[in-house]
Rosetta silent file (secondary structure, phi, psi, omega in degrees, C-alpha in Angstrom):
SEQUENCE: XXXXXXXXXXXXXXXXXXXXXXXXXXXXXXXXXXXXXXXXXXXXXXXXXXXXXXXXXXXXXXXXXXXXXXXXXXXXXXXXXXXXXXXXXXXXXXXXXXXXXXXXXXXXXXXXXXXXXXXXXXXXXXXXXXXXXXXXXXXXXXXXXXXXXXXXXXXXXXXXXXXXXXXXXXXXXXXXXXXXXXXXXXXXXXXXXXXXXXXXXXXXXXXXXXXXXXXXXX
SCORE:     score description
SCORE:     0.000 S_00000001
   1 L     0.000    4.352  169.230   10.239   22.742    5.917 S_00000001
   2 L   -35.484  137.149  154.936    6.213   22.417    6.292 S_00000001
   3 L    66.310   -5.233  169.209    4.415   23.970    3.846 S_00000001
   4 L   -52.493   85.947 -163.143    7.689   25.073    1.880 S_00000001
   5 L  -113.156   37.867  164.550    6.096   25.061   -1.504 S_00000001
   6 L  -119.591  -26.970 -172.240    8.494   26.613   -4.187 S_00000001
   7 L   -30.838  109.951  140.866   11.326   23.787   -2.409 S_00000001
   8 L   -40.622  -63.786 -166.893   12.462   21.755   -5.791 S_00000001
   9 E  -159.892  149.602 -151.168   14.497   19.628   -4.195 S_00000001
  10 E  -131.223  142.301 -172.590   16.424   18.238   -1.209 S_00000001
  11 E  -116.431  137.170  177.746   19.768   16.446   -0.631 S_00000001
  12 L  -126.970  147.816  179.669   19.939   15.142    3.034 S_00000001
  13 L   -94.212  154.714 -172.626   23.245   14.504    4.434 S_00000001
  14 L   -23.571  -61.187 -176.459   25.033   11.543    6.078 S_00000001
  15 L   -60.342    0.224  168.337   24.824   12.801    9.484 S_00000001
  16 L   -81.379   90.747  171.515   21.404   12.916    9.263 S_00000001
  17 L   -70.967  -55.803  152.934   19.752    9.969   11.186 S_00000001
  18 E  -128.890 -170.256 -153.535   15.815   10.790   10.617 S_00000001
  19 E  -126.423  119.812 -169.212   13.912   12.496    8.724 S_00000001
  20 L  -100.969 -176.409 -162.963   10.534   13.802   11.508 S_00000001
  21 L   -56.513  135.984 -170.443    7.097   14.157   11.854 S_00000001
  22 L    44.443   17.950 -136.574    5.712   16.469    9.195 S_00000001
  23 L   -76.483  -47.345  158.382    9.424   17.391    8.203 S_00000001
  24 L  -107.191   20.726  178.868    7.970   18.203    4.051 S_00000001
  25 L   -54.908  143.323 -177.902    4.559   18.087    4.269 S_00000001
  26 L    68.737   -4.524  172.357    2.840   20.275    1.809 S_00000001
  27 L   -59.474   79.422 -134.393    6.052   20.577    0.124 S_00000001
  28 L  -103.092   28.023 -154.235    4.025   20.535   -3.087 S_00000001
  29 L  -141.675  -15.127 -169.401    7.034   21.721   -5.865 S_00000001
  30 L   -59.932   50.736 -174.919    9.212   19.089   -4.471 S_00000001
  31 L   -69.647  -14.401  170.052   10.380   16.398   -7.005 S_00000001
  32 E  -125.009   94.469  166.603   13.706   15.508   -6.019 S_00000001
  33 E  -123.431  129.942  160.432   14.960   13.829   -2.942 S_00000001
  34 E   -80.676   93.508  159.684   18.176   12.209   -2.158 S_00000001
  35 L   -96.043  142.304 -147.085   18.464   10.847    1.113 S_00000001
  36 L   -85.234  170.518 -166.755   21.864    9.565    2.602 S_00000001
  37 L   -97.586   17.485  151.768   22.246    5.900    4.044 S_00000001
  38 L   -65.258  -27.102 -160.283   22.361    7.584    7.406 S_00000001
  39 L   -69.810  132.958  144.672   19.086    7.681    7.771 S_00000001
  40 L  -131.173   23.295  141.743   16.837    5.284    9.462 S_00000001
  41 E  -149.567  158.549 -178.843   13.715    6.008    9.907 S_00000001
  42 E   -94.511  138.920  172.719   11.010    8.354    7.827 S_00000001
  43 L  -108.308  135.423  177.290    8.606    9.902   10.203 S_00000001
  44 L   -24.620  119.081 -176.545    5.285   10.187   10.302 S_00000001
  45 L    80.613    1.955  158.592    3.712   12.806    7.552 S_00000001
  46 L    -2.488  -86.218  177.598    7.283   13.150    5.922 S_00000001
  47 L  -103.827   52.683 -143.559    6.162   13.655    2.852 S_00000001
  48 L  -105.442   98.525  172.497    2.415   14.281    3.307 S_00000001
  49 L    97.242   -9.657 -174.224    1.014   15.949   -0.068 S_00000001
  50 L   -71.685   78.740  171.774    4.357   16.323   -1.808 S_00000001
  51 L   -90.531   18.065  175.382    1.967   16.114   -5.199 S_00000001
  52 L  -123.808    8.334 -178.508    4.893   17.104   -7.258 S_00000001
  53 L  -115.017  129.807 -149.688    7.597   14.315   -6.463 S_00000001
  54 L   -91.520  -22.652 -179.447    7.752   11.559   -9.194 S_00000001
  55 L   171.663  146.894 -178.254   10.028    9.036   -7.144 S_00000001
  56 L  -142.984  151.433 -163.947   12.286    8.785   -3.845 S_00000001
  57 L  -116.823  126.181  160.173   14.976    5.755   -3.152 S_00000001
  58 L  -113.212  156.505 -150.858   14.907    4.784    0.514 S_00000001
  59 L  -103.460  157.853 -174.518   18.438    4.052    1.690 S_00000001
  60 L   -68.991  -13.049  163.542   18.877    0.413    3.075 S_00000001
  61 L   -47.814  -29.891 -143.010   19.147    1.809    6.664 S_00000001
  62 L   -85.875  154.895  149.832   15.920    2.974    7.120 S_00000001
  63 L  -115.709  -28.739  178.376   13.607    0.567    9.216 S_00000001
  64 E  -141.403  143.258  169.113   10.672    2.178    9.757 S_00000001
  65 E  -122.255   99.172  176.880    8.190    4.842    7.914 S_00000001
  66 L   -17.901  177.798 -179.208    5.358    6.580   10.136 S_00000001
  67 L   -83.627  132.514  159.591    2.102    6.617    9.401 S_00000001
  68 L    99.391  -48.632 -150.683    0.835    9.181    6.658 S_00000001
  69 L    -7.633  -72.800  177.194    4.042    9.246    5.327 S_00000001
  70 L  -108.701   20.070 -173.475    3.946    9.442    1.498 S_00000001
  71 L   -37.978  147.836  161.622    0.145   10.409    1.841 S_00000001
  72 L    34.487   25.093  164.594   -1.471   12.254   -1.619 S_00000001
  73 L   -97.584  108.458 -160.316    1.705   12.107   -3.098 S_00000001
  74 L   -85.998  -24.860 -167.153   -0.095   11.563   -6.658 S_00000001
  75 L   -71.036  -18.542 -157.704    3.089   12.272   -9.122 S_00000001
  76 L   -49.143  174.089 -157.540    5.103    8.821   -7.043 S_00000001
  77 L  -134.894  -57.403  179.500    5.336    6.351   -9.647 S_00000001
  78 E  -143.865  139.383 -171.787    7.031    3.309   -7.974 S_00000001
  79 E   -99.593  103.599  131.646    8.205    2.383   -4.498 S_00000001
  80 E   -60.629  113.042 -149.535   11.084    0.019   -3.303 S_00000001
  81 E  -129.188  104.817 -174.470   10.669   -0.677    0.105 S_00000001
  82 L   -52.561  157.023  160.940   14.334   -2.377    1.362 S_00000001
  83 L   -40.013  -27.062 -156.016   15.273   -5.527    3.239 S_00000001
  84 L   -94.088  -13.151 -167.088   16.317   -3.137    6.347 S_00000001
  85 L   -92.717  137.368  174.268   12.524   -1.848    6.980 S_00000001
  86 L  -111.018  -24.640  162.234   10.427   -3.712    9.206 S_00000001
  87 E  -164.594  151.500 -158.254    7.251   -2.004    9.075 S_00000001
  88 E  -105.683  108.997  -94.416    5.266    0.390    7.362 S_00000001
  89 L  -127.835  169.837  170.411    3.178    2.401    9.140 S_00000001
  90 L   -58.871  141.978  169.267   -1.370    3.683    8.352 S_00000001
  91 L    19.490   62.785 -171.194   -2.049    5.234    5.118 S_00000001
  92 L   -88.688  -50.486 -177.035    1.521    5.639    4.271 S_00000001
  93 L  -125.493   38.304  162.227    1.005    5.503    0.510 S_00000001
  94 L   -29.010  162.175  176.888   -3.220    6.465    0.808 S_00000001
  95 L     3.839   24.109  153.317   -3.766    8.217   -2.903 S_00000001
  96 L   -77.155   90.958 -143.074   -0.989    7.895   -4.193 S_00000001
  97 L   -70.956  -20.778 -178.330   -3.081    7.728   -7.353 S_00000001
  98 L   -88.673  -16.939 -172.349    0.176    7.296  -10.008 S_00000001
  99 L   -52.420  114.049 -163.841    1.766    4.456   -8.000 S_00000001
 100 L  -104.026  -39.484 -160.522    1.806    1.450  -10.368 S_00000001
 101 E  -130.110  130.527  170.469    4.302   -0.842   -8.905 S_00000001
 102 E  -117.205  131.114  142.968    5.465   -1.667   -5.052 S_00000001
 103 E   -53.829   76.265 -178.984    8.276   -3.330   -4.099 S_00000001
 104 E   -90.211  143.561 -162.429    8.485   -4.917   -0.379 S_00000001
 105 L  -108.125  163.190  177.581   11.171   -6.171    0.690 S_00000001
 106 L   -36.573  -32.096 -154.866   12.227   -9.087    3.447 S_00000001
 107 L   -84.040  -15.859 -168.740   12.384   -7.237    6.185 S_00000001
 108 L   -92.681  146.291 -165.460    8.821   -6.048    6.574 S_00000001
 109 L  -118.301   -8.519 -156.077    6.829   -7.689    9.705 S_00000001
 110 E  -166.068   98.979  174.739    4.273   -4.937    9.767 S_00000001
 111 E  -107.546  119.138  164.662    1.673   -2.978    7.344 S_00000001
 112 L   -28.841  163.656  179.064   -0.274   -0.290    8.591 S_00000001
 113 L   -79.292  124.830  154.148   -4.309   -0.020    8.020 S_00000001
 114 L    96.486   -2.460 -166.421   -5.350    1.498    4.524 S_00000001
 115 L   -54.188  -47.065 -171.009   -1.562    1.416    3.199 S_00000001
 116 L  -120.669   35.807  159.945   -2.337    1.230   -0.397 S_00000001
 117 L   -64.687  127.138 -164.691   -5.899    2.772   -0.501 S_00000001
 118 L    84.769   -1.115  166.023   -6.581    4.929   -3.665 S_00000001
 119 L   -61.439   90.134 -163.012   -3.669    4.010   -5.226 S_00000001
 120 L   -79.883  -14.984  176.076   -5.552    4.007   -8.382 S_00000001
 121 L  -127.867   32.762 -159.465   -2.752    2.827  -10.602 S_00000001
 122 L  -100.733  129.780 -178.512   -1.461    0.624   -8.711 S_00000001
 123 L  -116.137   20.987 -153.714   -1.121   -3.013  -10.697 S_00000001
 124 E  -167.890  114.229  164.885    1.605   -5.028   -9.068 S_00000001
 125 E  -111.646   87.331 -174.394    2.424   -5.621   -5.244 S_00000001
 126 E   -76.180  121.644  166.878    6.155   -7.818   -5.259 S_00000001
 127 E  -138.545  131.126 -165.978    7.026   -8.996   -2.169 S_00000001
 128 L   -26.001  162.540 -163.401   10.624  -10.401   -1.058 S_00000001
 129 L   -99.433  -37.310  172.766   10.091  -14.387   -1.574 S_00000001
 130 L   -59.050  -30.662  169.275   12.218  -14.440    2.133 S_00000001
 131 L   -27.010  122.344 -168.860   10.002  -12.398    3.863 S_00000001
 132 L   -78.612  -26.252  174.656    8.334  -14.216    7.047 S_00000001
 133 L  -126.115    7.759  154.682    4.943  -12.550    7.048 S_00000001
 134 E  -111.991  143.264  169.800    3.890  -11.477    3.489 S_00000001
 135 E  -109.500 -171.793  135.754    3.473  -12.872    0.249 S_00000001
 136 E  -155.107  177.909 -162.157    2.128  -12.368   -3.241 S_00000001
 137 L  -107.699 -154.184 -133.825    0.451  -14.390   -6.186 S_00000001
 138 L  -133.776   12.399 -169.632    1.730  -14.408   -9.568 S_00000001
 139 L  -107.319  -11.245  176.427   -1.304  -11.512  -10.224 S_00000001
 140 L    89.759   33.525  174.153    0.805   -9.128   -7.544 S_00000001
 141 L  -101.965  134.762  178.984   -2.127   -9.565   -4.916 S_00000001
 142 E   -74.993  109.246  167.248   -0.921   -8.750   -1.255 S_00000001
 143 E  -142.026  152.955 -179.774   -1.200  -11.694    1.146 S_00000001
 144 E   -37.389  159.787  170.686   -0.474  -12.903    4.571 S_00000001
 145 L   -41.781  -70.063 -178.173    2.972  -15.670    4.260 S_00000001
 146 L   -75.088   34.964 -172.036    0.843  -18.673    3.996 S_00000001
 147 L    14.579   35.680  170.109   -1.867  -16.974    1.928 S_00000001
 148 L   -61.641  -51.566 -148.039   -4.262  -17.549    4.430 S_00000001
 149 E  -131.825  116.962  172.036   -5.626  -13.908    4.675 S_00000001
 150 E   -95.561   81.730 -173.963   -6.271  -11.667    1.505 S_00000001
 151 E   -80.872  -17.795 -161.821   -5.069   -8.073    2.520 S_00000001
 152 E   175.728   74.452  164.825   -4.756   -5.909   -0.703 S_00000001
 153 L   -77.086  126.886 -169.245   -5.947   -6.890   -4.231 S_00000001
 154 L   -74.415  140.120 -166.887   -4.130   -3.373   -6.616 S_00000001
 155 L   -79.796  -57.658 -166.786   -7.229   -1.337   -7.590 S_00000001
 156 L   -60.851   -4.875 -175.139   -5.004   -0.497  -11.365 S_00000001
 157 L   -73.420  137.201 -169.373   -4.859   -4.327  -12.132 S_00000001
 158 L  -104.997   38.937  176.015   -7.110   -4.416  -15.392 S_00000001
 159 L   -88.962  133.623 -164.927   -8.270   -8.019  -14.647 S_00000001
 160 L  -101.535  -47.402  176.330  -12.006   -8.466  -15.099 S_00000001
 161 E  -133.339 -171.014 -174.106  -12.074  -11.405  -12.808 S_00000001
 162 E  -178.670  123.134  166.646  -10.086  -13.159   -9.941 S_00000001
 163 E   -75.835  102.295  169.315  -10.230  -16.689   -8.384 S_00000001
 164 L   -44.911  105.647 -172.974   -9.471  -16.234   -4.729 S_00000001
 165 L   -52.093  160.038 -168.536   -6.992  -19.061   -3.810 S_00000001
 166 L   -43.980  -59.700 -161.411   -8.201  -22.325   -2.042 S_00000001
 167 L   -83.351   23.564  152.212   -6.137  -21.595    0.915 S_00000001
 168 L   -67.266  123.656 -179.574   -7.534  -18.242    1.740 S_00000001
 169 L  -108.795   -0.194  154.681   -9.796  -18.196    5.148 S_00000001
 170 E  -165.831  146.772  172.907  -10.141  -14.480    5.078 S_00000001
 171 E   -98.538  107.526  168.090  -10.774  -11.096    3.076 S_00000001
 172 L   -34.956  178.416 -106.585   -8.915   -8.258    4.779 S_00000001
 173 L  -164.755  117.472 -172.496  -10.989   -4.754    5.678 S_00000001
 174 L    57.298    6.680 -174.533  -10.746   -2.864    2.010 S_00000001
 175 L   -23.222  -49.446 -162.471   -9.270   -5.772    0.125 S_00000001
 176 L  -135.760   31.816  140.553  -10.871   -4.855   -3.240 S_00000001
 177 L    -7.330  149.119   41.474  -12.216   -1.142   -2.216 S_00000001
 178 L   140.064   63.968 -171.194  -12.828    0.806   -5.327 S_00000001
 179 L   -97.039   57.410 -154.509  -11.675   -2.647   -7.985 S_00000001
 180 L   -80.122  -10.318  142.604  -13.324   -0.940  -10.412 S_00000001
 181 L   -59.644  -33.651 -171.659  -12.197   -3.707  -13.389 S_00000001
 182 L  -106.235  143.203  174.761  -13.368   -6.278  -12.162 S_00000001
 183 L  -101.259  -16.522 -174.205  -17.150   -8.146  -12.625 S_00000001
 184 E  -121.219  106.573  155.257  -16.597  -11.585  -11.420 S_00000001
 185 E   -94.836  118.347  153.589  -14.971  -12.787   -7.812 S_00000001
 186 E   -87.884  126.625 -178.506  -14.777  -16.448   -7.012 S_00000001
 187 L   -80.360  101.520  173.366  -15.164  -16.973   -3.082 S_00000001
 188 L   -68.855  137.590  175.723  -13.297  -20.373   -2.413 S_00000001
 189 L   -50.039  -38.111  153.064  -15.095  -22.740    0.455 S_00000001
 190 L   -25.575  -41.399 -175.594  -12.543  -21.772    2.560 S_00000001
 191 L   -67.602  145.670  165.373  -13.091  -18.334    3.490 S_00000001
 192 L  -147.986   14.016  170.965  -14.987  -17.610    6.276 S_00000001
 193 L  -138.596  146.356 -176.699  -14.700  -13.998    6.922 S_00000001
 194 E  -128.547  120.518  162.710  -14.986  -10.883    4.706 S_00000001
 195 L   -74.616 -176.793 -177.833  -13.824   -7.573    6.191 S_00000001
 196 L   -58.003  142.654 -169.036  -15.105   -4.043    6.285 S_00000001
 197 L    13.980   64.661 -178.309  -15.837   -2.528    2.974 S_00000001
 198 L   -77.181  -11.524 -161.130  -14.002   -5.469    1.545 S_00000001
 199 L  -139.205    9.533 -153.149  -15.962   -4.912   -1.988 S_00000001
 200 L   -73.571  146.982  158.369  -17.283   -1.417   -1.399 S_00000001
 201 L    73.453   21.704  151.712  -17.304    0.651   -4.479 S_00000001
 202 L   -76.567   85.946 -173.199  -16.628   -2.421   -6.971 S_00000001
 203 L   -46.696  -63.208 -167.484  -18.403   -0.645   -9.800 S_00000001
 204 L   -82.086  -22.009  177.528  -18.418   -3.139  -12.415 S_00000001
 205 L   -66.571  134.916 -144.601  -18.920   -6.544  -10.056 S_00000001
 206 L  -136.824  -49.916  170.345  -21.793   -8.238  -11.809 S_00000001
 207 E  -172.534  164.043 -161.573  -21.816  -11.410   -9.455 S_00000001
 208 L  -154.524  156.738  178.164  -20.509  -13.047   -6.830 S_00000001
 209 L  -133.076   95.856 -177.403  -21.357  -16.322   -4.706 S_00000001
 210 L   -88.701  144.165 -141.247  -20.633  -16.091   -0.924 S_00000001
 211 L   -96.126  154.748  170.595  -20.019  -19.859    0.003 S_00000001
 212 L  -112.250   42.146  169.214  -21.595  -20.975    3.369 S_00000001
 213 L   -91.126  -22.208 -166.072  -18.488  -21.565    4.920 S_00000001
 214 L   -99.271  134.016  177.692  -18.208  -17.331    5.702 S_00000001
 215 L  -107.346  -16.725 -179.450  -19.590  -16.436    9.088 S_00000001
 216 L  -141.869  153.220  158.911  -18.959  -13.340    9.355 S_00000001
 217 E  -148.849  126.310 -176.629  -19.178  -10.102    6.968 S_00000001
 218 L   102.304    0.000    0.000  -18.189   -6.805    7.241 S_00000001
């Protein structure tokens, strides 16, 4: 169905185990899809560009969703990501610029590079409290279990500043990419790594104090 761009909408049926590589890409009229609990996994570029669909329910089956997936789909709103998925694949939800709130659920072991870059309205990252390798903090910033590792402060949170907890020892590769609220980061003596364009494009960041515990940056 590439490139099908008057398709409204799609029902997929039981017998339907996945859903493949590029299967609605450019499918840019698309706003409604039901998919059936057969399914279990979304394949890479699925939905890649589908800039007219407003929300999609993955069924509790699914385990895994490709890279690219839900790329530029700017209308998505909100996300649930089930207990049954174990990992989420590169720039799966890349600009999806309306996404305000994601749900992850226990099950995921594994987030792609870049997952929630350009989400511009995204304020809230939730993540199952059972999960084994992710967390979050009570501001809905994305972190490793033990909150060792800062992977994915949401660019829509309208917080001017944020204390970086004690027990972080590193800032992930885009962490705060285009954080365009906030002027003040505190670096806790802990850290001791910064990733790649961990601050790039922080418009509004006024000052910052890197601690001389971090060894490496960028």
């Amino acid at each position: 169905f590439y490139k099908c761009t008057s398709l409204t909408s799609v029902t997929i049926g039981n017998n339907v185990t996945s859903i493949g590589f590029n299967t609605f890409a450019y499918c840019d009229s698309l706003t409604s899809v039901i998919i059936s609990d057969g399914v279990s996994s979304i394949g890479g570029y699925a939905f890649y560009d589908c800039a007219s669909l407003t929300s999609i329910i993955i069924p509790d089956n699914v385990t895994s969703i490709g890279s690219y997936a839900f790329y530029d789909c700017t209308s998505l709103t909100s996300i649930t990501i089930p207990n049954s998925v174990t990992s989420i694949g590169d720039y799966v939800f890349y600009d999806c610029s309306s996404l305000a709130n994601v749900t992850i659920g226990n099950g995921v072991t594994s987030i792609g590079f870049n997952t929630f870059t350009y989400c511009d309205s995204l304020a809230n990252i939730t993540v199952g409290s059972e999960n084994p390798m992710y967390s979050n903090d009570k501001f809905g910033v994305l972190f490793d279990k033990n909150k060792t590792e800062l992977i994915q402060y949401p660019k829509g949170n309208i917080r001017t500043s944020y204390e970086i907890p004690e027990s972080v020892t590193r800032i992930g590769e885009y962490a705060f990419y285009y954080c365009g609220s906030l002027t003040n980061v505190t670096i806790g003596n802990g850290v001791t790594s910064i990733g790649f364009k961990a601050f790039a494009y922080c418009v509004s960041l006024t000052s910052m104090t890197i601690p001389e515990s971090v060894t490496r940056i960028g």
